[in-house]
Amino acid sequence: MMNPAHTVYGDEFRGMEKTLPGSHAPWVRALRAQAMETFMEQGFPDTRIEEWKYTDVRTLARHHFTASPGLTSIDESALPSRLLTGEPAHRLVFVDGHHAPELTPFNTLLNGVTLTSLAFALANRPEELESCLGRNTDLEKPGFNALNTAFMSDGAYIRLAPGVTLEQPVHLLFIATGKTDTVATVRNVIVAGPGSKAQIIESYFSLNDAAYLTNTVTELIAGDGADIEHYKLEQEGESAYHMAGMYVRQHRDSRYTSHNIALGGRLVRNDLHVTLDEPGADCTLNGLYLTRGRQHVDNHTRIDHCKPRASSREWYKGVMDDRSRAVFNGRVVVHKDAQQTDARQSNHNLLLSNEAEVDAQPQLEIYADDVKCSHGCTVGRLDEEALFYLRSRAIDAATARIFLIHAFATDVLQRIRIAPVRRHLEEQLMVRLHGGEIPGLYGNQEGVA
Amino acid sequence: MLSIRNLHASVDGTPILRGIDLEVKAGEVHAIMGPNGSGKSTFANVLAGREQCRVTQGEVHFQGHDLLAMSPEDRARAGVFLAFQYPVEIPGVSNIYFLKAALNAIRKYHGLEELDAMDFISRVKSKVEMVKMDEALIYRAVNEGFSGGEKKRNEILQMMVLEPALAILDETDSGLDIDALKTVADGVNQLRSDDRAFIVVTHYQRLLNYILPDHVHVLSNGRIVKSGGPELALELEERGYVWLNELTAGAA
């Protein structure tokens, strides 16, 4: 069915198709054209679709988002602590969806590591990407993924040769200069060869509060025995739309750890789909969402256990204040061949106001018989008994609340292994809770022992 | 130090305290005894400021402050301490950090500087020894997974670190073995001083073998029906609370 709200993208696509990165490669053109066709047929998802039942994108669809024509130069000094300075990292910086080489320090990389801009790779050696870009079947789904494939402008292309270990994290920093009605269409492609090991941070920041759109998709293929730890830190502006897909395919005995932290944005959707495609694969999905004001944050995760002896762990927590709303949908599918699957999921939510809301839904689908699966899901409020206990020990009511909220969220942050990232998020949590730091609170014991 | 006049309080709309008068002077230990449901715990909690215990009449003055007008945290800062009958588990907040925040909030209220980490730790460690608590527990989350006895020791530890002017023990002895009971009593006895007072709420006389009270009050049906010296506790132990019904009937 045709929906006038999205037809503008069709016209736009026809106008710029030939100038998009990789357009000289027939397979890239075909991939984009196919995606555009899918998008034109289906348009934006509406709430009649089960997966979008609680997330209404009509306000987004009323905008016409266009790509920022080129690179906006920004002053490096406008990027303070957000760059996570102090952390040695291989860094790629993108501004409004375009690689900004002048903000990207020279990276000395090991042999066997490719770390470059996707646009550059598509322009210069598209053949290297043909087997790994847009090959995940999830991307055939309509809506934002299709729009992403059609318009993808840039992102990171990371390839690790077999056995390579990156000692320093890779940090992909996506900065929105915050121009109203612009879109950054980001596509990251990560191919981790057998036995390779890396930590990859994707972080999204805005320089102001305009209503722009980030439409981002990351594809990861983890080879046999590869070990990839992935961080997604979403701190978009207050009026921003952030639509994100993360698609992971894991080979034999590989390990994937995700830390998915959502703090900003007006309307945020994260789709995280991990396919444990071969025996012995292992994934851990760690997530935290903090919402306030009128924010809406939707996390949809899906883990497919396809083969025997794979394990998955999922820990998601959310704290909702004011009139904000969160959605958590955690689907775990254990396929017929996936005997000896070990899958555990937990989702805990804390509502801080009467107007805040969460729709939490664990979904286990099990088609094998020799499996260990569990899930737990709670929605609660601050414990009045605990508040009184803290206050009876001279701690004021506001601080007591912060203690309890921090205590609720802290185990998610404690699982973060990169210390500067953990500290940064602890600070962000404090700013959210308190407008600043409570001396000595974070690290629990560090300040006193 | 503490002056209570005609105190009435309700819980969930049900009157529990029906006119309590009590004077507690610095240096004194008062025991409040009474059968289950007499209002002992409500009395203790009203003094600490629990919102669910709504004061409907009466006045409470503590060291010149209108206690009932103060928030629970301000009462604690001014020197009121309640050892909980059921100490609360707070996952994710470490015991040591909790204690430090509490102590510094009190010090700040009195215009004192925060203790530095070294001074604080050595202060806590010496008290941990006194209450015979496993030192590992101070680094664990507050009361989380503690046994009943450990929770009560932790209450006494907090009392000893915070050094309140008025400590109220709400059935701290219930469910304790004799060693733990002695530890609780030792804690109180060590803190006993001319400028400090205690209200020991208990169902049994047993604790009062170790904490010798100056005054014993019997609470029944929300009123103090009898007051006396330590010998009153022994009398209650001997005769039971049934004997009080006559007194209550007489007072009604």
XYZ file of C-alpha atoms in Angstrom:
701
model
C 0.000 0.000 0.000
C 1.276 3.408 -0.862
C 1.756 5.809 1.902
C 2.407 9.391 0.852
C 4.585 9.932 3.900
C 7.335 7.735 2.540
C 7.067 8.261 -1.216
C 9.338 11.308 -0.999
C 12.181 8.913 -0.251
C 11.551 7.110 -3.544
C 11.893 10.323 -5.520
C 14.935 11.275 -3.565
C 16.509 7.871 -4.130
C 16.062 8.100 -7.894
C 17.711 11.503 -7.818
C 20.824 10.455 -5.935
C 21.156 6.750 -6.650
C 24.132 7.259 -8.933
C 26.069 9.332 -6.457
C 25.767 7.011 -3.466
C 28.960 5.201 -2.399
C 29.674 2.050 -4.406
C 27.258 2.947 -7.198
C 29.792 1.881 -9.822
C 29.526 -1.690 -8.531
C 26.497 -3.466 -9.983
C 25.898 -5.594 -6.871
C 25.806 -2.500 -4.665
C 23.361 -0.765 -6.996
C 21.199 -3.869 -7.086
C 21.281 -4.180 -3.300
C 20.208 -0.581 -2.836
C 17.528 -0.755 -5.523
C 16.071 -3.933 -4.059
C 15.979 -2.367 -0.590
C 14.336 0.759 -1.940
C 11.695 -1.325 -3.637
C 10.986 -3.125 -0.362
C 10.711 0.162 1.449
C 8.395 1.659 -1.179
C 6.118 -1.349 -0.971
C 5.849 -1.435 2.793
C 6.643 2.056 3.979
C 7.264 2.761 7.617
C 6.119 0.100 10.054
C 2.867 0.831 11.821
C 1.518 -0.351 15.140
C -0.569 -3.068 13.510
C 2.678 -4.983 13.021
C 3.290 -7.057 16.148
C 6.936 -6.018 16.432
C 5.960 -2.358 16.346
C 2.858 -2.620 18.467
C 4.125 -0.289 21.175
C 6.237 2.036 19.063
C 4.448 4.507 16.883
C 6.671 6.150 14.279
C 4.023 8.421 12.782
C 5.662 11.563 14.120
C 8.906 10.466 12.512
C 7.163 9.677 9.216
C 5.749 13.194 9.058
C 9.251 14.593 8.643
C 11.176 14.367 5.416
C 14.721 13.684 6.501
C 17.437 14.387 3.968
C 21.106 13.564 4.149
C 23.403 16.329 5.170
C 25.019 17.249 1.818
C 28.581 17.090 2.985
C 30.815 17.203 5.938
C 30.141 19.982 8.424
C 33.397 20.965 9.957
C 33.239 21.097 13.692
C 35.605 22.443 16.191
C 37.409 19.676 17.981
C 37.165 21.661 21.195
C 33.378 21.311 20.971
C 33.877 17.635 21.659
C 34.792 17.516 25.311
C 34.721 14.450 27.527
C 32.337 12.826 25.125
C 35.287 11.574 23.161
C 36.202 9.451 26.134
C 39.619 11.032 26.127
C 42.208 9.238 28.119
C 41.268 5.952 26.598
C 43.776 4.828 24.021
C 41.688 3.644 21.117
C 41.625 3.250 17.391
C 39.129 5.938 16.571
C 36.979 6.747 13.561
C 34.844 9.882 13.793
C 31.735 10.508 11.719
C 29.850 13.785 11.542
C 26.233 13.634 10.385
C 26.974 10.262 8.878
C 30.131 11.244 6.990
C 33.600 10.167 7.900
C 35.579 13.123 9.248
C 39.234 12.311 8.576
C 40.490 15.485 10.252
C 38.913 14.361 13.522
C 40.209 10.858 13.144
C 43.687 10.502 14.535
C 46.205 8.512 12.620
C 45.730 4.931 13.642
C 48.678 2.640 13.805
C 47.176 -0.711 13.242
C 48.479 -4.168 13.335
C 48.954 -6.255 10.275
C 45.805 -8.052 9.397
C 43.444 -5.304 10.533
C 41.292 -3.204 8.239
C 39.691 -0.179 9.826
C 38.351 2.295 7.359
C 35.330 4.217 6.237
C 32.697 2.123 4.502
C 32.248 4.775 1.806
C 35.954 4.621 1.093
C 35.906 0.838 0.900
C 32.824 0.833 -1.350
C 34.461 3.335 -3.667
C 37.804 1.571 -3.862
C 37.371 -2.131 -3.298
C 33.695 -3.025 -3.265
C 34.468 -6.646 -4.136
C 35.836 -7.134 -0.611
C 32.418 -6.296 0.810
C 30.222 -8.282 -1.486
C 30.104 -11.373 0.743
C 29.478 -9.487 3.984
C 27.447 -6.342 3.292
C 23.684 -6.687 3.370
C 23.863 -10.473 3.467
C 21.990 -10.865 6.723
C 18.447 -11.933 5.905
C 17.098 -9.663 8.631
C 17.980 -6.779 6.416
C 15.345 -7.857 3.965
C 12.787 -6.729 6.477
C 10.948 -3.594 5.484
C 11.079 -0.247 7.194
C 14.207 1.331 8.570
C 16.599 -1.463 7.630
C 15.519 -1.242 4.007
C 15.794 2.529 4.060
C 19.245 2.155 5.545
C 20.432 -0.232 2.849
C 19.073 2.034 0.124
C 20.683 5.224 1.438
C 23.660 4.051 3.519
C 26.222 6.804 3.195
C 29.084 5.806 5.417
C 30.161 3.996 8.543
C 33.003 1.780 9.571
C 34.368 -1.225 7.801
C 36.362 -3.437 10.137
C 37.981 -6.664 9.124
C 40.150 -8.742 11.410
C 42.362 -11.415 9.903
C 42.358 -14.829 11.575
C 44.009 -14.852 14.976
C 44.409 -11.087 15.293
C 43.906 -9.564 18.721
C 43.340 -5.827 18.981
C 44.799 -4.659 22.263
C 43.063 -1.279 22.178
C 39.355 -0.838 21.579
C 38.026 0.483 18.307
C 35.925 3.545 18.945
C 33.408 4.626 16.328
C 32.129 8.034 17.275
C 29.008 9.318 15.521
C 28.358 12.992 16.073
C 25.189 14.742 14.969
C 25.631 18.462 14.467
C 21.895 18.577 15.005
C 20.401 20.077 11.871
C 16.642 19.673 11.875
C 15.303 17.136 9.395
C 18.665 15.715 8.445
C 19.394 12.031 8.506
C 22.627 10.164 9.056
C 22.342 6.784 7.428
C 25.118 4.766 8.987
C 26.169 1.260 8.054
C 28.954 -0.547 9.876
C 30.350 -3.846 8.718
C 32.498 -5.956 11.011
C 34.064 -9.198 9.867
C 35.966 -10.949 12.637
C 38.114 -13.756 11.297
C 38.503 -17.053 13.136
C 40.155 -16.643 16.520
C 40.284 -12.848 16.310
C 39.523 -10.686 19.283
C 38.451 -7.046 19.627
C 36.406 -4.549 21.582
C 34.337 -2.186 19.467
C 32.541 0.889 20.791
C 29.827 2.649 18.820
C 28.773 5.892 20.397
C 26.167 8.368 19.229
C 26.165 11.967 20.413
C 24.507 15.181 19.424
C 25.746 18.736 19.661
C 22.201 20.068 20.165
C 18.560 19.099 20.516
C 17.227 19.318 16.969
C 14.824 16.772 15.476
C 17.221 14.812 13.276
C 17.293 11.116 12.485
C 20.029 8.561 12.942
C 19.305 5.405 11.013
C 22.068 2.963 11.755
C 22.724 -0.679 11.018
C 25.716 -2.736 12.117
C 26.439 -6.160 10.708
C 28.845 -8.466 12.459
C 30.095 -11.844 11.377
C 32.085 -13.628 14.075
C 34.242 -16.440 12.716
C 35.088 -19.671 14.536
C 36.356 -18.912 18.015
C 36.289 -15.139 17.514
C 35.665 -13.016 20.605
C 33.980 -9.662 20.019
C 32.809 -7.284 22.686
C 30.538 -4.591 21.324
C 29.373 -1.411 23.026
C 26.569 0.761 21.793
C 26.207 4.000 23.688
C 23.237 6.023 22.538
C 23.221 9.601 23.808
C 21.349 11.405 21.076
C 19.728 14.806 21.532
C 16.392 15.286 23.247
C 14.354 15.586 20.057
C 16.281 13.065 18.011
C 15.049 9.916 16.374
C 17.380 6.960 16.583
C 16.585 3.770 14.705
C 19.212 1.093 15.097
C 19.696 -2.453 13.966
C 22.480 -4.790 15.056
C 22.706 -8.098 13.268
C 25.175 -10.700 14.449
C 25.998 -14.064 12.978
C 28.141 -16.309 15.128
C 30.178 -19.242 13.950
C 31.458 -22.203 15.947
C 32.640 -21.482 19.501
C 32.632 -17.750 18.926
C 31.785 -15.327 21.690
C 29.858 -12.089 21.372
C 29.202 -9.665 24.206
C 26.940 -6.676 23.733
C 26.566 -3.690 26.031
C 23.632 -1.678 24.822
C 23.112 1.563 26.707
C 20.287 3.930 25.734
C 20.249 7.311 27.436
C 19.141 9.920 24.912
C 16.769 10.524 22.038
C 13.065 11.301 21.767
C 12.167 8.082 19.979
C 14.641 5.234 20.003
C 14.392 1.749 18.623
C 17.093 -0.886 18.952
C 16.760 -4.149 17.125
C 19.449 -6.581 18.200
C 19.397 -9.965 16.563
C 22.007 -12.589 17.297
C 22.065 -15.803 15.314
C 24.025 -18.548 17.042
C 24.566 -20.309 13.764
C 26.998 -23.033 14.767
C 27.660 -25.265 17.789
C 29.253 -23.854 20.909
C 28.614 -20.177 20.153
C 28.073 -17.957 23.156
C 26.505 -14.541 23.505
C 25.877 -12.164 26.377
C 23.541 -9.216 25.916
C 23.795 -6.601 28.592
C 21.447 -3.632 28.370
C 20.401 -0.512 30.220
C 17.820 2.085 29.238
C 17.120 5.250 31.199
C 14.200 7.341 30.067
C 12.646 10.592 31.242
C 10.492 13.448 29.953
C 8.566 12.186 26.933
C 11.228 9.756 25.763
C 10.266 6.483 24.155
C 12.887 3.743 23.993
C 12.154 0.358 22.470
C 14.588 -2.556 22.712
C 13.754 -5.594 20.653
C 16.234 -8.403 21.020
C 16.183 -11.775 19.375
C 18.529 -14.687 19.873
C 18.318 -17.691 17.578
C 19.854 -20.892 18.865
C 20.305 -22.885 15.669
C 22.828 -25.562 16.594
C 23.754 -27.572 19.713
C 25.623 -26.431 22.807
C 25.282 -22.714 22.316
C 24.589 -20.494 25.267
C 23.060 -17.071 25.649
C 22.761 -14.698 28.569
C 20.673 -11.603 28.488
C 20.435 -8.979 31.231
C 18.421 -5.862 30.489
C 17.360 -3.223 32.936
C 15.372 -0.038 32.564
C 14.590 3.002 34.696
C 11.653 5.128 33.534
C 10.776 8.545 34.917
C 8.266 11.326 34.145
C 5.968 10.448 31.263
C 8.484 8.341 29.417
C 7.875 4.928 28.040
C 10.043 1.918 27.368
C 9.488 -1.305 25.518
C 11.448 -4.491 26.016
C 10.851 -7.515 23.885
C 13.263 -10.390 24.362
C 12.702 -13.241 22.013
C 14.725 -16.424 22.266
C 14.152 -19.093 19.651
C 15.635 -22.528 20.247
C 15.499 -24.406 16.969
C 15.012 -28.145 16.571
C 18.718 -28.944 16.202
C 19.794 -26.798 19.095
C 20.069 -29.476 21.776
C 21.889 -28.622 24.997
C 21.071 -24.994 24.587
C 21.629 -22.954 27.713
C 19.641 -19.723 27.543
C 18.886 -17.303 30.325
C 17.207 -13.965 30.124
C 16.272 -11.363 32.663
C 14.605 -7.994 32.318
C 13.965 -5.744 35.287
C 12.249 -2.389 35.191
C 11.976 0.405 37.682
C 9.211 2.988 37.325
C 9.903 6.286 39.069
C 6.663 8.070 38.341
C 3.001 7.204 38.018
C 2.970 8.373 34.407
C 5.962 6.313 33.287
C 5.268 3.076 31.495
C 7.018 -0.046 30.320
C 5.835 -2.839 28.101
C 8.031 -5.824 28.836
C 7.663 -9.086 27.070
C 9.935 -12.116 27.244
C 9.252 -14.623 24.496
C 10.721 -18.102 24.596
C 10.112 -20.427 21.694
C 11.598 -23.857 22.180
C 11.574 -26.564 19.524
C 14.314 -28.771 21.006
C 13.850 -31.030 24.030
C 17.205 -31.126 25.804
C 17.591 -27.484 26.788
C 18.019 -25.240 29.811
C 16.050 -22.047 29.396
C 14.888 -19.512 31.898
C 13.608 -16.009 31.968
C 12.545 -13.525 34.588
C 10.858 -10.200 34.137
C 9.832 -7.642 36.739
C 8.350 -4.176 36.834
C 8.554 -2.371 40.141
C 8.853 0.863 42.027
C 11.355 2.110 44.540
C 11.171 0.125 47.750
C 9.526 2.346 50.387
C 10.999 0.280 53.215
C 14.498 0.757 51.825
C 13.882 4.498 51.404
C 12.812 4.830 55.023
C 15.758 2.756 56.186
C 18.198 5.053 54.362
C 16.453 8.190 55.634
C 16.472 6.865 59.193
C 20.247 6.841 58.772
C 20.397 10.576 58.027
C 20.463 10.244 54.235
C 18.064 12.769 52.692
C 15.128 11.568 50.624
C 16.518 12.708 47.260
C 19.878 11.060 47.878
C 18.175 7.928 49.162
C 16.283 7.677 45.876
C 19.504 8.103 43.939
C 21.142 5.375 46.016
C 18.391 2.966 45.180
C 18.230 3.838 41.495
C 21.977 3.636 41.201
C 21.929 0.327 43.037
C 19.318 -0.956 40.624
C 21.300 0.009 37.534
C 24.809 -0.585 38.718
C 25.196 -4.265 37.955
C 24.708 -3.549 34.261
C 27.497 -0.976 34.401
C 29.714 -3.219 36.522
C 29.740 -5.735 33.680
C 31.373 -3.162 31.417
C 34.997 -4.121 31.139
C 36.491 -0.986 29.565
C 37.093 1.181 32.622
C 36.844 4.634 30.939
C 33.551 3.614 29.334
C 32.264 2.409 32.672
C 33.330 5.643 34.382
C 31.798 7.726 31.632
C 28.495 5.910 32.026
C 28.615 6.143 35.812
C 29.022 9.894 35.378
C 26.160 10.035 32.913
C 23.993 8.077 35.321
C 24.864 10.513 38.113
C 24.105 13.496 35.914
C 20.763 11.963 35.074
C 19.934 11.183 38.668
C 21.368 14.137 40.397
C 22.550 16.736 37.941
C 26.079 15.901 39.019
C 28.316 13.692 40.952
C 27.800 12.355 44.421
C 31.341 12.166 45.703
C 32.436 8.621 46.233
C 29.230 6.998 45.166
C 30.456 5.255 42.139
C 32.806 2.413 42.385
C 31.011 1.657 45.656
C 34.098 0.626 47.533
C 36.794 2.485 45.676
C 36.264 5.711 47.564
C 36.479 4.265 51.017
C 38.506 1.088 51.053
C 16.192 14.932 76.306
C 12.925 13.432 75.069
C 9.546 14.594 76.206
C 6.384 12.909 74.949
C 2.914 14.289 75.711
C -0.362 12.542 74.963
C 0.945 10.851 71.825
C -1.695 9.243 69.602
C -0.909 7.474 66.352
C -2.701 5.341 63.769
C -1.549 2.806 61.219
C -3.786 2.431 58.160
C -6.513 4.348 59.980
C -6.463 2.075 63.029
C -5.561 3.858 66.283
C -2.543 2.106 67.817
C -1.094 4.603 70.272
C -3.743 6.108 72.529
C -2.054 8.731 74.637
C 1.518 8.107 75.670
C 3.367 10.339 78.118
C 7.051 9.746 78.688
C 10.077 11.713 79.875
C 13.512 10.413 79.017
C 16.517 12.219 80.504
C 20.066 12.105 79.223
C 21.956 9.199 80.702
C 18.864 7.034 81.188
C 17.876 3.680 79.783
C 14.141 3.106 79.471
C 12.720 -0.289 78.678
C 9.350 -0.488 76.964
C 7.737 -3.855 77.425
C 4.394 -5.207 76.465
C 2.555 -8.015 74.741
C 2.300 -8.394 70.973
C 0.041 -5.767 69.463
C 0.410 -3.358 72.374
C 1.943 -0.691 70.101
C 5.636 -1.094 71.022
C 6.930 -1.126 67.451
C 4.589 1.649 66.373
C 5.923 3.741 69.230
C 9.526 3.134 68.157
C 8.718 3.871 64.514
C 6.775 7.050 65.259
C 9.851 8.431 66.974
C 11.985 7.638 63.909
C 9.454 9.240 61.567
C 7.971 6.361 59.626
C 5.215 7.848 57.471
C 2.861 4.887 57.744
C 2.573 5.595 61.472
C 0.458 8.737 61.425
C 0.482 10.900 64.508
C -3.049 12.103 65.238
C -2.484 13.928 68.541
C 0.220 14.883 70.936
C 3.687 16.396 71.053
C 7.213 15.080 71.080
C 10.176 17.258 71.916
C 13.713 16.072 71.457
C 16.540 18.276 72.726
C 14.391 21.324 72.145
C 13.287 20.299 68.634
C 9.690 19.622 67.681
C 10.485 16.066 66.655
C 7.202 15.397 64.871
C 7.813 18.304 62.500
C 11.143 16.829 61.373
C 11.834 14.503 58.462
C 13.269 11.069 59.295
C 16.689 12.199 58.014
C 16.687 15.339 60.148
C 15.764 13.313 63.214
C 18.691 11.011 62.483
C 21.005 14.002 62.025
C 19.822 15.512 65.286
C 20.747 12.253 67.010
C 17.822 9.837 66.913
C 18.666 6.277 65.916
C 16.266 3.399 65.432
C 17.633 -0.147 65.380
C 15.081 -1.873 63.175
C 13.199 -4.946 64.195
C 13.467 -6.082 60.578
C 16.558 -4.471 59.019
C 16.039 -3.843 55.311
C 18.112 -5.480 52.576
C 19.402 -3.009 50.010
C 21.003 -4.828 47.085
C 23.589 -2.794 45.204
C 24.488 -0.414 48.041
C 27.567 -1.508 49.939
C 27.378 -1.503 53.699
C 30.562 0.505 54.062
C 29.435 3.183 51.641
C 26.045 3.382 53.287
C 27.682 3.883 56.691
C 30.006 6.526 55.346
C 27.158 8.460 53.734
C 25.159 8.261 56.965
C 28.025 9.374 59.164
C 28.999 12.233 56.873
C 25.397 13.446 56.619
C 25.296 13.639 60.414
C 28.696 15.322 60.640
C 27.712 17.849 58.006
C 24.544 18.706 59.948
C 26.679 19.450 62.978
C 29.120 21.553 60.959
C 31.895 18.969 61.080
C 34.142 18.018 58.179
C 33.651 14.706 56.462
C 35.927 11.996 57.785
C 38.654 11.005 55.366
C 38.710 7.460 54.083
C 41.481 6.294 56.412
C 39.918 7.658 59.594
C 36.552 6.334 58.613
C 37.786 2.845 57.864
C 39.753 2.538 61.073
C 36.750 3.748 63.040
C 34.477 1.202 61.395
C 36.930 -1.651 61.756
C 37.308 -1.179 65.480
C 33.511 -1.234 65.904
C 33.200 -4.295 63.666
C 35.460 -6.079 66.086
C 33.363 -4.979 69.036
C 30.154 -6.346 67.552
C 31.981 -9.542 66.511
C 30.869 -9.184 62.923
C 32.657 -10.787 59.991
C 34.607 -7.909 58.416
C 33.697 -9.157 54.931
C 30.096 -8.146 55.619
C 30.939 -4.446 55.602
C 31.856 -4.687 51.921
C 28.718 -6.565 50.977
C 25.404 -4.972 50.034
C 23.479 -3.693 53.052
C 21.955 -6.692 54.874
C 21.680 -8.645 51.633
C 21.775 -12.333 52.421
C 22.738 -11.634 56.045
C 21.461 -14.066 58.662
C 19.040 -12.759 61.287
C 21.857 -12.411 63.791
C 24.145 -10.665 61.286
C 21.432 -8.146 60.509
C 21.035 -7.295 64.188
C 24.796 -7.014 64.663
C 24.827 -4.707 61.675
C 22.227 -2.484 63.363
C 24.387 -2.302 66.464
C 27.443 -1.582 64.301
C 25.609 1.353 62.742
C 24.587 2.600 66.158
C 28.158 2.458 67.380
C 29.556 4.242 64.352
C 26.871 6.939 64.318
C 26.905 7.490 68.111
C 23.358 8.818 68.451
C 22.109 10.881 71.380
C 18.978 8.762 71.588
C 19.029 5.146 70.441
C 15.779 3.232 70.150
C 16.126 -0.540 69.905
C 13.032 -2.132 68.445
C 13.018 -5.748 69.590
C 16.643 -6.042 68.633
C 16.814 -9.105 70.877
C 14.121 -11.092 69.105
C 15.409 -14.233 67.470
C 18.934 -13.854 68.820
C 21.016 -16.564 70.445
C 22.685 -15.776 73.731
C 26.022 -14.728 72.181
C 24.397 -12.286 69.820
C 22.216 -11.008 72.633
C 25.291 -10.288 74.729
C 26.897 -8.495 71.804
C 23.860 -6.245 71.443
C 23.947 -5.537 75.195
C 27.695 -4.870 75.098
C 27.150 -2.357 72.329
C 24.545 -0.488 74.345
C 26.582 -0.640 77.537
C 29.661 0.710 75.799
C 27.736 3.654 74.430
C 25.959 4.366 77.710
C 26.968 7.787 78.927
C 25.625 10.824 80.725
C 24.730 12.602 77.530
C 23.042 9.698 75.781
C 19.750 7.901 76.312
C 18.278 4.576 75.223
C 14.793 3.255 74.694
C 14.882 -0.515 74.618
C 11.692 -2.011 73.243
C 11.447 -5.676 74.045
C 8.954 -8.434 74.524
C 11.126 -10.396 76.932
C 12.938 -9.562 80.096
C 15.997 -11.543 78.933
C 17.827 -8.611 77.316
C 17.391 -6.613 80.507
C 19.640 -9.072 82.348
C 22.433 -7.518 80.278
C 21.206 -3.970 79.829
C 20.127 -2.745 83.215
C 17.337 -0.211 82.660
C 16.692 2.794 84.872
C 12.981 2.676 84.137
C 10.629 0.012 82.839
C 7.289 0.870 81.244
C 4.576 -1.521 80.328
C 2.667 -0.738 77.188
C -0.741 -2.205 76.653
C -3.342 -1.308 74.098
C -1.457 1.850 73.140
C -0.962 3.247 76.638
C 1.679 3.015 79.316
C -0.210 1.146 82.003
C 2.553 0.745 84.521
C 6.005 2.202 85.119
C 8.637 1.164 87.586
C 12.251 0.234 88.104
C 14.115 -2.869 86.861
C 12.136 -5.015 89.282
C 9.036 -4.464 87.134
C 10.643 -6.412 84.285
C 11.218 -9.348 86.605
C 7.665 -9.173 87.808
C 6.429 -9.308 84.230
C 8.666 -12.244 83.505
C 7.147 -14.044 86.447
C 3.508 -13.145 86.060
C 3.206 -12.755 82.284
C 1.295 -10.088 80.455
C -2.159 -11.494 81.221
C -1.879 -9.888 84.586
C -1.909 -6.534 82.800
C -5.365 -6.945 81.414
C -6.734 -6.004 84.781
C -4.603 -2.877 84.804
C -5.775 -1.955 81.305
C -9.378 -2.546 82.282
C -8.819 -0.322 85.274
C -7.293 2.446 83.155
C -9.984 2.347 80.480
